[in-house]
N, CA, C and O atoms as a CHARMM CRD file, in Angstrom:
* protein
*
  256
    1    1 MET  N     98.83600 189.24700 187.74500 PROA 1      0.00000
    2    1 MET  CA    97.65800 188.38600 188.00800 PROA 1      0.00000
    3    1 MET  C     97.99800 187.65500 189.04000 PROA 1      0.00000
    4    1 MET  O     98.98900 186.93200 189.14100 PROA 1      0.00000
    5    2 ASP  N     97.11200 187.86000 189.86000 PROA 2      0.00000
    6    2 ASP  CA    96.68200 187.21700 191.48400 PROA 2      0.00000
    7    2 ASP  C     96.79900 185.68600 191.59200 PROA 2      0.00000
    8    2 ASP  O     95.99900 185.22200 192.40400 PROA 2      0.00000
    9    3 ILE  N     97.38600 185.01200 191.14000 PROA 3      0.00000
   10    3 ILE  CA    97.53300 183.40800 191.63800 PROA 3      0.00000
   11    3 ILE  C     97.85800 182.69800 192.67400 PROA 3      0.00000
   12    3 ILE  O     99.05000 182.78900 192.96500 PROA 3      0.00000
   13    4 GLN  N     97.23800 182.03100 193.32900 PROA 4      0.00000
   14    4 GLN  CA    97.82200 181.66900 194.90400 PROA 4      0.00000
   15    4 GLN  C     97.99900 180.07000 194.77000 PROA 4      0.00000
   16    4 GLN  O     97.70500 179.40700 193.77500 PROA 4      0.00000
   17    5 VAL  N     98.65600 179.48900 196.23400 PROA 5      0.00000
   18    5 VAL  CA    98.39200 178.08400 196.23900 PROA 5      0.00000
   19    5 VAL  C     97.79200 177.75100 196.12900 PROA 5      0.00000
   20    5 VAL  O     96.92800 178.55400 196.48300 PROA 5      0.00000
   21    6 GLY  N     97.10400 176.44400 195.63400 PROA 6      0.00000
   22    6 GLY  CA    95.74500 175.99900 195.91600 PROA 6      0.00000
   23    6 GLY  C     94.58300 176.44100 194.97300 PROA 6      0.00000
   24    6 GLY  O     93.40900 176.14100 195.19300 PROA 6      0.00000
   25    7 ASP  N     95.02800 177.22300 193.84000 PROA 7      0.00000
   26    7 ASP  CA    94.05600 177.74700 193.06900 PROA 7      0.00000
   27    7 ASP  C     93.84200 176.22700 191.62600 PROA 7      0.00000
   28    7 ASP  O     94.51600 175.22700 191.37700 PROA 7      0.00000
   29    8 ILE  N     92.96600 176.63200 191.20800 PROA 8      0.00000
   30    8 ILE  CA    92.94200 175.59700 190.36200 PROA 8      0.00000
   31    8 ILE  C     92.67000 176.18600 188.55100 PROA 8      0.00000
   32    8 ILE  O     91.52400 176.45100 188.18900 PROA 8      0.00000
   33    9 LEU  N     93.60500 176.29300 187.78600 PROA 9      0.00000
   34    9 LEU  CA    93.45500 176.91500 186.53600 PROA 9      0.00000
   35    9 LEU  C     93.33800 176.10300 185.58300 PROA 9      0.00000
   36    9 LEU  O     94.03600 175.11800 185.34200 PROA 9      0.00000
   37   10 ILE  N     91.89700 176.75400 184.67900 PROA 10     0.00000
   38   10 ILE  CA    91.73800 175.79600 183.47300 PROA 10     0.00000
   39   10 ILE  C     92.69600 176.44500 182.02600 PROA 10     0.00000
   40   10 ILE  O     92.75800 177.64800 181.77000 PROA 10     0.00000
   41   11 MET  N     93.07500 175.84500 181.57300 PROA 11     0.00000
   42   11 MET  CA    94.02200 176.09700 180.61600 PROA 11     0.00000
   43   11 MET  C     93.34200 176.01700 179.19900 PROA 11     0.00000
   44   11 MET  O     92.28100 175.41800 179.02500 PROA 11     0.00000
   45   12 LYS  N     94.06200 176.69500 178.15500 PROA 12     0.00000
   46   12 LYS  CA    93.18700 176.64700 177.02600 PROA 12     0.00000
   47   12 LYS  C     93.46900 175.26000 176.19200 PROA 12     0.00000
   48   12 LYS  O     92.68200 174.63800 175.47900 PROA 12     0.00000
   49   13 LYS  N     94.63600 175.01600 176.45900 PROA 13     0.00000
   50   13 LYS  CA    95.23800 173.31000 175.41800 PROA 13     0.00000
   51   13 LYS  C     94.72900 172.34500 176.74100 PROA 13     0.00000
   52   13 LYS  O     94.73200 172.57700 177.95000 PROA 13     0.00000
   53   14 ASN  N     94.38100 171.39800 176.11000 PROA 14     0.00000
   54   14 ASN  CA    94.17600 169.70500 177.09800 PROA 14     0.00000
   55   14 ASN  C     95.27500 169.16500 177.44700 PROA 14     0.00000
   56   14 ASN  O     95.92500 168.95700 176.42200 PROA 14     0.00000
   57   15 HSD  N     95.80500 168.84200 178.32200 PROA 15     0.00000
   58   15 HSD  CA    96.78000 167.72100 178.80300 PROA 15     0.00000
   59   15 HSD  C     96.82300 166.44000 178.07500 PROA 15     0.00000
   60   15 HSD  O     95.77000 165.80500 178.02300 PROA 15     0.00000
   61   16 PRO  N     97.94700 165.92600 177.46400 PROA 16     0.00000
   62   16 PRO  CA    97.83700 164.75600 177.01100 PROA 16     0.00000
   63   16 PRO  C     96.77100 163.51400 177.84600 PROA 16     0.00000
   64   16 PRO  O     96.59100 162.39200 177.37200 PROA 16     0.00000
   65   17 CYS  N     96.32100 163.86400 178.78900 PROA 17     0.00000
   66   17 CYS  CA    95.51800 162.51900 179.28300 PROA 17     0.00000
   67   17 CYS  C     94.15100 163.50100 179.17200 PROA 17     0.00000
   68   17 CYS  O     93.26700 163.23100 179.98500 PROA 17     0.00000
   69   18 GLY  N     93.95700 164.35100 178.46500 PROA 18     0.00000
   70   18 GLY  CA    92.56600 164.63000 178.15300 PROA 18     0.00000
   71   18 GLY  C     92.02400 166.03900 179.37700 PROA 18     0.00000
   72   18 GLY  O     91.10900 166.80600 179.07700 PROA 18     0.00000
   73   19 SER  N     92.72700 166.12800 180.60500 PROA 19     0.00000
   74   19 SER  CA    92.23500 167.30700 181.02200 PROA 19     0.00000
   75   19 SER  C     92.60000 169.04300 181.18500 PROA 19     0.00000
   76   19 SER  O     93.80200 169.13400 181.43500 PROA 19     0.00000
   77   20 ARG  N     92.35000 169.56800 181.16100 PROA 20     0.00000
   78   20 ARG  CA    92.25500 171.10600 180.95900 PROA 20     0.00000
   79   20 ARG  C     92.58400 171.77000 182.78100 PROA 20     0.00000
   80   20 ARG  O     92.66100 172.96400 183.07200 PROA 20     0.00000
   81   21 GLU  N     92.71400 170.67800 183.68800 PROA 21     0.00000
   82   21 GLU  CA    92.66800 171.46400 185.04600 PROA 21     0.00000
   83   21 GLU  C     93.84600 171.62600 185.60700 PROA 21     0.00000
   84   21 GLU  O     94.37800 170.63600 185.10600 PROA 21     0.00000
   85   22 TRP  N     94.76000 172.14800 186.32300 PROA 22     0.00000
   86   22 TRP  CA    95.89600 171.92100 187.00500 PROA 22     0.00000
   87   22 TRP  C     95.77100 172.83600 188.47400 PROA 22     0.00000
   88   22 TRP  O     95.18700 173.91800 188.51900 PROA 22     0.00000
   89   23 ARG  N     96.33900 172.27800 189.48600 PROA 23     0.00000
   90   23 ARG  CA    96.28800 172.68500 190.59600 PROA 23     0.00000
   91   23 ARG  C     97.80900 173.60400 190.68400 PROA 23     0.00000
   92   23 ARG  O     98.86000 173.53000 190.04700 PROA 23     0.00000
   93   24 ILE  N     97.38000 174.39300 191.68900 PROA 24     0.00000
   94   24 ILE  CA    98.81700 175.52600 191.89500 PROA 24     0.00000
   95   24 ILE  C     99.66000 174.67100 193.15100 PROA 24     0.00000
   96   24 ILE  O     98.81900 174.32600 193.98100 PROA 24     0.00000
   97   25 THR  N    100.78600 174.30400 193.47900 PROA 25     0.00000
   98   25 THR  CA   101.38300 174.02600 194.34800 PROA 25     0.00000
   99   25 THR  C    102.53200 174.68700 194.79300 PROA 25     0.00000
  100   25 THR  O    103.05100 174.35500 195.85900 PROA 25     0.00000
  101   26 ARG  N    103.18200 175.96200 193.80700 PROA 26     0.00000
  102   26 ARG  CA   104.18900 176.80500 194.44200 PROA 26     0.00000
  103   26 ARG  C    104.20500 177.73800 193.17300 PROA 26     0.00000
  104   26 ARG  O    104.25900 177.53000 191.96100 PROA 26     0.00000
  105   27 VAL  N    104.13400 178.89700 194.00100 PROA 27     0.00000
  106   27 VAL  CA   104.54000 180.24100 193.05200 PROA 27     0.00000
  107   27 VAL  C    105.52500 180.90700 193.64900 PROA 27     0.00000
  108   27 VAL  O    105.86400 180.92400 194.83300 PROA 27     0.00000
  109   28 GLY  N    106.16800 181.73000 192.24200 PROA 28     0.00000
  110   28 GLY  CA   106.94700 182.57900 192.21800 PROA 28     0.00000
  111   28 GLY  C    107.67000 182.64700 191.15000 PROA 28     0.00000
  112   28 GLY  O    107.01200 181.88200 190.44600 PROA 28     0.00000
  113   29 MET  N    108.62900 183.02600 190.41800 PROA 29     0.00000
  114   29 MET  CA   109.13200 183.06600 189.44300 PROA 29     0.00000
  115   29 MET  C    108.81000 182.17300 188.09800 PROA 29     0.00000
  116   29 MET  O    109.02300 182.44000 186.91500 PROA 29     0.00000
  117   30 ASP  N    108.17500 180.93400 188.75800 PROA 30     0.00000
  118   30 ASP  CA   107.71000 179.82300 188.38200 PROA 30     0.00000
  119   30 ASP  C    106.81600 179.31700 188.95400 PROA 30     0.00000
  120   30 ASP  O    106.88400 179.37900 190.18100 PROA 30     0.00000
  121   31 PHE  N    105.61200 178.61000 188.34400 PROA 31     0.00000
  122   31 PHE  CA   104.65300 177.98100 188.66500 PROA 31     0.00000
  123   31 PHE  C    104.92900 176.12000 188.69400 PROA 31     0.00000
  124   31 PHE  O    105.31100 175.37100 187.79500 PROA 31     0.00000
  125   32 LYS  N    104.61800 175.89100 189.86400 PROA 32     0.00000
  126   32 LYS  CA   104.25200 174.23500 189.97800 PROA 32     0.00000
  127   32 LYS  C    102.98700 173.71200 189.54400 PROA 32     0.00000
  128   32 LYS  O    102.10100 174.34600 190.11700 PROA 32     0.00000
  129   33 MET  N    102.68500 173.15200 189.05900 PROA 33     0.00000
  130   33 MET  CA   101.19000 172.95200 188.77100 PROA 33     0.00000
  131   33 MET  C    100.99100 171.13100 188.79500 PROA 33     0.00000
  132   33 MET  O    102.00500 170.52700 188.44500 PROA 33     0.00000
  133   34 VAL  N    100.18600 170.55600 189.04900 PROA 34     0.00000
  134   34 VAL  CA   100.19000 169.34200 189.27900 PROA 34     0.00000
  135   34 VAL  C     98.29000 168.83500 188.33800 PROA 34     0.00000
  136   34 VAL  O     97.13300 169.01100 188.71800 PROA 34     0.00000
  137   35 CYS  N     98.80600 168.27500 187.22300 PROA 35     0.00000
  138   35 CYS  CA    97.40100 168.17400 186.68700 PROA 35     0.00000
  139   35 CYS  C     96.54900 167.38100 187.30900 PROA 35     0.00000
  140   35 CYS  O     96.94800 166.42800 187.97900 PROA 35     0.00000
  141   36 ARG  N     95.26000 167.68000 187.16400 PROA 36     0.00000
  142   36 ARG  CA    93.82200 166.97300 188.08200 PROA 36     0.00000
  143   36 ARG  C     93.40300 165.70800 187.37500 PROA 36     0.00000
  144   36 ARG  O     92.52800 164.95100 187.79400 PROA 36     0.00000
  145   37 GLY  N     94.09800 165.54200 186.27200 PROA 37     0.00000
  146   37 GLY  CA    93.64000 164.21200 185.52900 PROA 37     0.00000
  147   37 GLY  C     94.50300 162.99300 185.79800 PROA 37     0.00000
  148   37 GLY  O     94.17800 161.82500 186.01400 PROA 37     0.00000
  149   38 CYS  N     95.61300 163.54100 185.73200 PROA 38     0.00000
  150   38 CYS  CA    96.91500 162.28500 185.49400 PROA 38     0.00000
  151   38 CYS  C     97.72900 162.25600 186.60600 PROA 38     0.00000
  152   38 CYS  O     98.39600 161.23800 186.79300 PROA 38     0.00000
  153   39 ARG  N     97.82700 163.47400 187.62900 PROA 39     0.00000
  154   39 ARG  CA    98.92200 164.09800 188.40300 PROA 39     0.00000
  155   39 ARG  C    100.20500 164.21000 188.11900 PROA 39     0.00000
  156   39 ARG  O    100.98400 164.15100 189.07100 PROA 39     0.00000
  157   40 HSD  N    100.67400 164.37100 186.94000 PROA 40     0.00000
  158   40 HSD  CA   101.76700 164.59200 186.33700 PROA 40     0.00000
  159   40 HSD  C    101.90000 166.07800 187.05100 PROA 40     0.00000
  160   40 HSD  O    100.99600 166.86300 187.33600 PROA 40     0.00000
  161   41 GLU  N    103.60200 166.22500 187.28400 PROA 41     0.00000
  162   41 GLU  CA   103.78900 167.77300 187.92200 PROA 41     0.00000
  163   41 GLU  C    104.54400 167.98900 186.81200 PROA 41     0.00000
  164   41 GLU  O    105.16100 167.12100 186.19400 PROA 41     0.00000
  165   42 VAL  N    104.48600 169.33300 186.52400 PROA 42     0.00000
  166   42 VAL  CA   105.47000 170.29800 185.60400 PROA 42     0.00000
  167   42 VAL  C    105.85300 171.74900 186.61700 PROA 42     0.00000
  168   42 VAL  O    105.26800 172.07300 187.65000 PROA 42     0.00000
  169   43 MET  N    106.75100 172.30500 186.09900 PROA 43     0.00000
  170   43 MET  CA   107.14800 173.67200 186.50600 PROA 43     0.00000
  171   43 MET  C    106.83400 174.40000 185.13400 PROA 43     0.00000
  172   43 MET  O    107.18900 173.86400 184.08500 PROA 43     0.00000
  173   44 LEU  N    106.37100 175.25000 185.13200 PROA 44     0.00000
  174   44 LEU  CA   106.33200 176.64900 184.13600 PROA 44     0.00000
  175   44 LEU  C    106.94300 177.84200 184.52500 PROA 44     0.00000
  176   44 LEU  O    107.18700 177.98800 185.72300 PROA 44     0.00000
  177   45 PRO  N    107.25000 178.76800 183.69000 PROA 45     0.00000
  178   45 PRO  CA   107.76600 179.99900 183.68000 PROA 45     0.00000
  179   45 PRO  C    106.46100 180.76500 184.19700 PROA 45     0.00000
  180   45 PRO  O    105.37100 180.32200 183.83200 PROA 45     0.00000
  181   46 ARG  N    106.51200 181.94800 185.06800 PROA 46     0.00000
  182   46 ARG  CA   105.15600 182.23000 184.79600 PROA 46     0.00000
  183   46 ARG  C    104.76500 183.06900 184.07400 PROA 46     0.00000
  184   46 ARG  O    103.59600 183.42500 184.22400 PROA 46     0.00000
  185   47 SER  N    105.83700 183.89300 182.70000 PROA 47     0.00000
  186   47 SER  CA   105.16200 184.56300 181.98200 PROA 47     0.00000
  187   47 SER  C    104.38200 183.27800 180.72700 PROA 47     0.00000
  188   47 SER  O    103.50200 183.73100 179.99400 PROA 47     0.00000
  189   48 LYS  N    104.67900 182.10400 180.60700 PROA 48     0.00000
  190   48 LYS  CA   104.04400 180.99700 179.51900 PROA 48     0.00000
  191   48 LYS  C    102.67800 180.68700 180.24800 PROA 48     0.00000
  192   48 LYS  O    101.61300 180.53000 179.65100 PROA 48     0.00000
  193   49 ALA  N    102.87000 180.60900 181.80200 PROA 49     0.00000
  194   49 ALA  CA   101.67400 179.85900 182.36800 PROA 49     0.00000
  195   49 ALA  C    100.48800 181.24000 182.34300 PROA 49     0.00000
  196   49 ALA  O     99.34000 180.98700 181.97900 PROA 49     0.00000
  197   50 GLU  N    100.77200 182.32800 182.65300 PROA 50     0.00000
  198   50 GLU  CA    99.70300 183.27400 182.54300 PROA 50     0.00000
  199   50 GLU  C     99.50200 183.56800 180.89200 PROA 50     0.00000
  200   50 GLU  O     98.54900 184.26600 180.54700 PROA 50     0.00000
  201   51 LYS  N    100.23500 183.13200 180.09100 PROA 51     0.00000
  202   51 LYS  CA    99.54600 183.63100 178.51900 PROA 51     0.00000
  203   51 LYS  C     98.35900 182.46900 178.38200 PROA 51     0.00000
  204   51 LYS  O     97.22200 182.75200 178.00400 PROA 51     0.00000
  205   52 ASN  N     98.72400 181.29900 178.69500 PROA 52     0.00000
  206   52 ASN  CA    97.27600 180.07600 178.46500 PROA 52     0.00000
  207   52 ASN  C     96.51900 179.72500 179.03000 PROA 52     0.00000
  208   52 ASN  O     95.79000 178.75700 178.81500 PROA 52     0.00000
  209   53 ILE  N     96.53300 180.70100 180.18900 PROA 53     0.00000
  210   53 ILE  CA    94.95200 180.16000 181.47500 PROA 53     0.00000
  211   53 ILE  C     93.83700 181.06900 180.79500 PROA 53     0.00000
  212   53 ILE  O     93.90900 182.26500 180.51000 PROA 53     0.00000
  213   54 ARG  N     92.78800 180.17500 180.61200 PROA 54     0.00000
  214   54 ARG  CA    91.71700 180.57600 180.57100 PROA 54     0.00000
  215   54 ARG  C     91.21600 181.11300 181.53700 PROA 54     0.00000
  216   54 ARG  O     91.21800 182.34400 181.55700 PROA 54     0.00000
  217   55 SER  N     90.55200 180.28100 182.78500 PROA 55     0.00000
  218   55 SER  CA    89.99900 180.84500 183.70400 PROA 55     0.00000
  219   55 SER  C     90.79400 180.48900 185.10200 PROA 55     0.00000
  220   55 SER  O     91.75500 179.71900 185.08900 PROA 55     0.00000
  221   56 ILE  N     90.42500 180.97100 186.03600 PROA 56     0.00000
  222   56 ILE  CA    90.92200 180.75300 187.68300 PROA 56     0.00000
  223   56 ILE  C     90.24300 179.90500 188.57400 PROA 56     0.00000
  224   56 ILE  O     90.65200 180.57000 189.52600 PROA 56     0.00000
  225   57 LEU  N     89.70800 179.21200 189.00700 PROA 57     0.00000
  226   57 LEU  CA    88.84300 178.64000 190.09100 PROA 57     0.00000
  227   57 LEU  C     89.83900 178.80000 191.71100 PROA 57     0.00000
  228   57 LEU  O     90.90300 178.29500 192.06800 PROA 57     0.00000
  229   58 ARG  N     89.14400 179.47900 192.19000 PROA 58     0.00000
  230   58 ARG  CA    89.19300 179.71600 193.81400 PROA 58     0.00000
  231   58 ARG  C     88.19300 179.35200 194.93100 PROA 58     0.00000
  232   58 ARG  O     87.32600 180.18600 195.19000 PROA 58     0.00000
  233   59 ASN  N     88.21600 178.45400 195.46500 PROA 59     0.00000
  234   59 ASN  CA    87.32800 178.09900 196.37100 PROA 59     0.00000
  235   59 ASN  C     85.90500 177.74200 195.85000 PROA 59     0.00000
  236   59 ASN  O     85.02300 177.80200 196.70700 PROA 59     0.00000
  237   60 GLY  N     85.44200 177.29700 194.30300 PROA 60     0.00000
  238   60 GLY  CA    84.58000 176.99400 193.92200 PROA 60     0.00000
  239   60 GLY  C     84.02100 178.33600 192.87100 PROA 60     0.00000
  240   60 GLY  O     83.01300 178.32900 192.16400 PROA 60     0.00000
  241   61 GLU  N     84.86600 179.26900 193.01100 PROA 61     0.00000
  242   61 GLU  CA    84.20300 180.83100 192.47600 PROA 61     0.00000
  243   61 GLU  C     85.02200 180.89600 191.16900 PROA 61     0.00000
  244   61 GLU  O     86.22700 180.66400 191.26400 PROA 61     0.00000
  245   62 THR  N     84.57400 181.14600 190.13000 PROA 62     0.00000
  246   62 THR  CA    85.46100 181.55500 188.83600 PROA 62     0.00000
  247   62 THR  C     85.98200 183.26500 189.03700 PROA 62     0.00000
  248   62 THR  O     85.29500 184.28500 189.10200 PROA 62     0.00000
  249   63 ILE  N     87.61400 183.05800 189.10600 PROA 63     0.00000
  250   63 ILE  CA    88.11900 184.58900 189.13300 PROA 63     0.00000
  251   63 ILE  C     87.90600 185.10400 187.91300 PROA 63     0.00000
  252   63 ILE  O     87.00700 185.92400 187.72700 PROA 63     0.00000
  253   64 LEU  N     88.92900 184.56600 186.67900 PROA 64     0.00000
  254   64 LEU  CA    88.83200 185.18100 185.58200 PROA 64     0.00000
  255   64 LEU  C     88.01100 184.62900 184.51600 PROA 64     0.00000
  256   64 LEU  O     87.91000 185.22300 183.44300 PROA 64     0.00000
């Protein structure tokens, strides 16, 4: 899956703050993501993150 820094991921489940959108700040074996609702930062293994992605927004366009 082609995910780049700056992409917005829309996940399957809501974060406790209610947002489903996460901005990617680091890509590698792990993704560093920032919640767009409450700005909470998390690092997830790539395999777990890719499994929970519903769609990807890049430059205002839906990729997946």
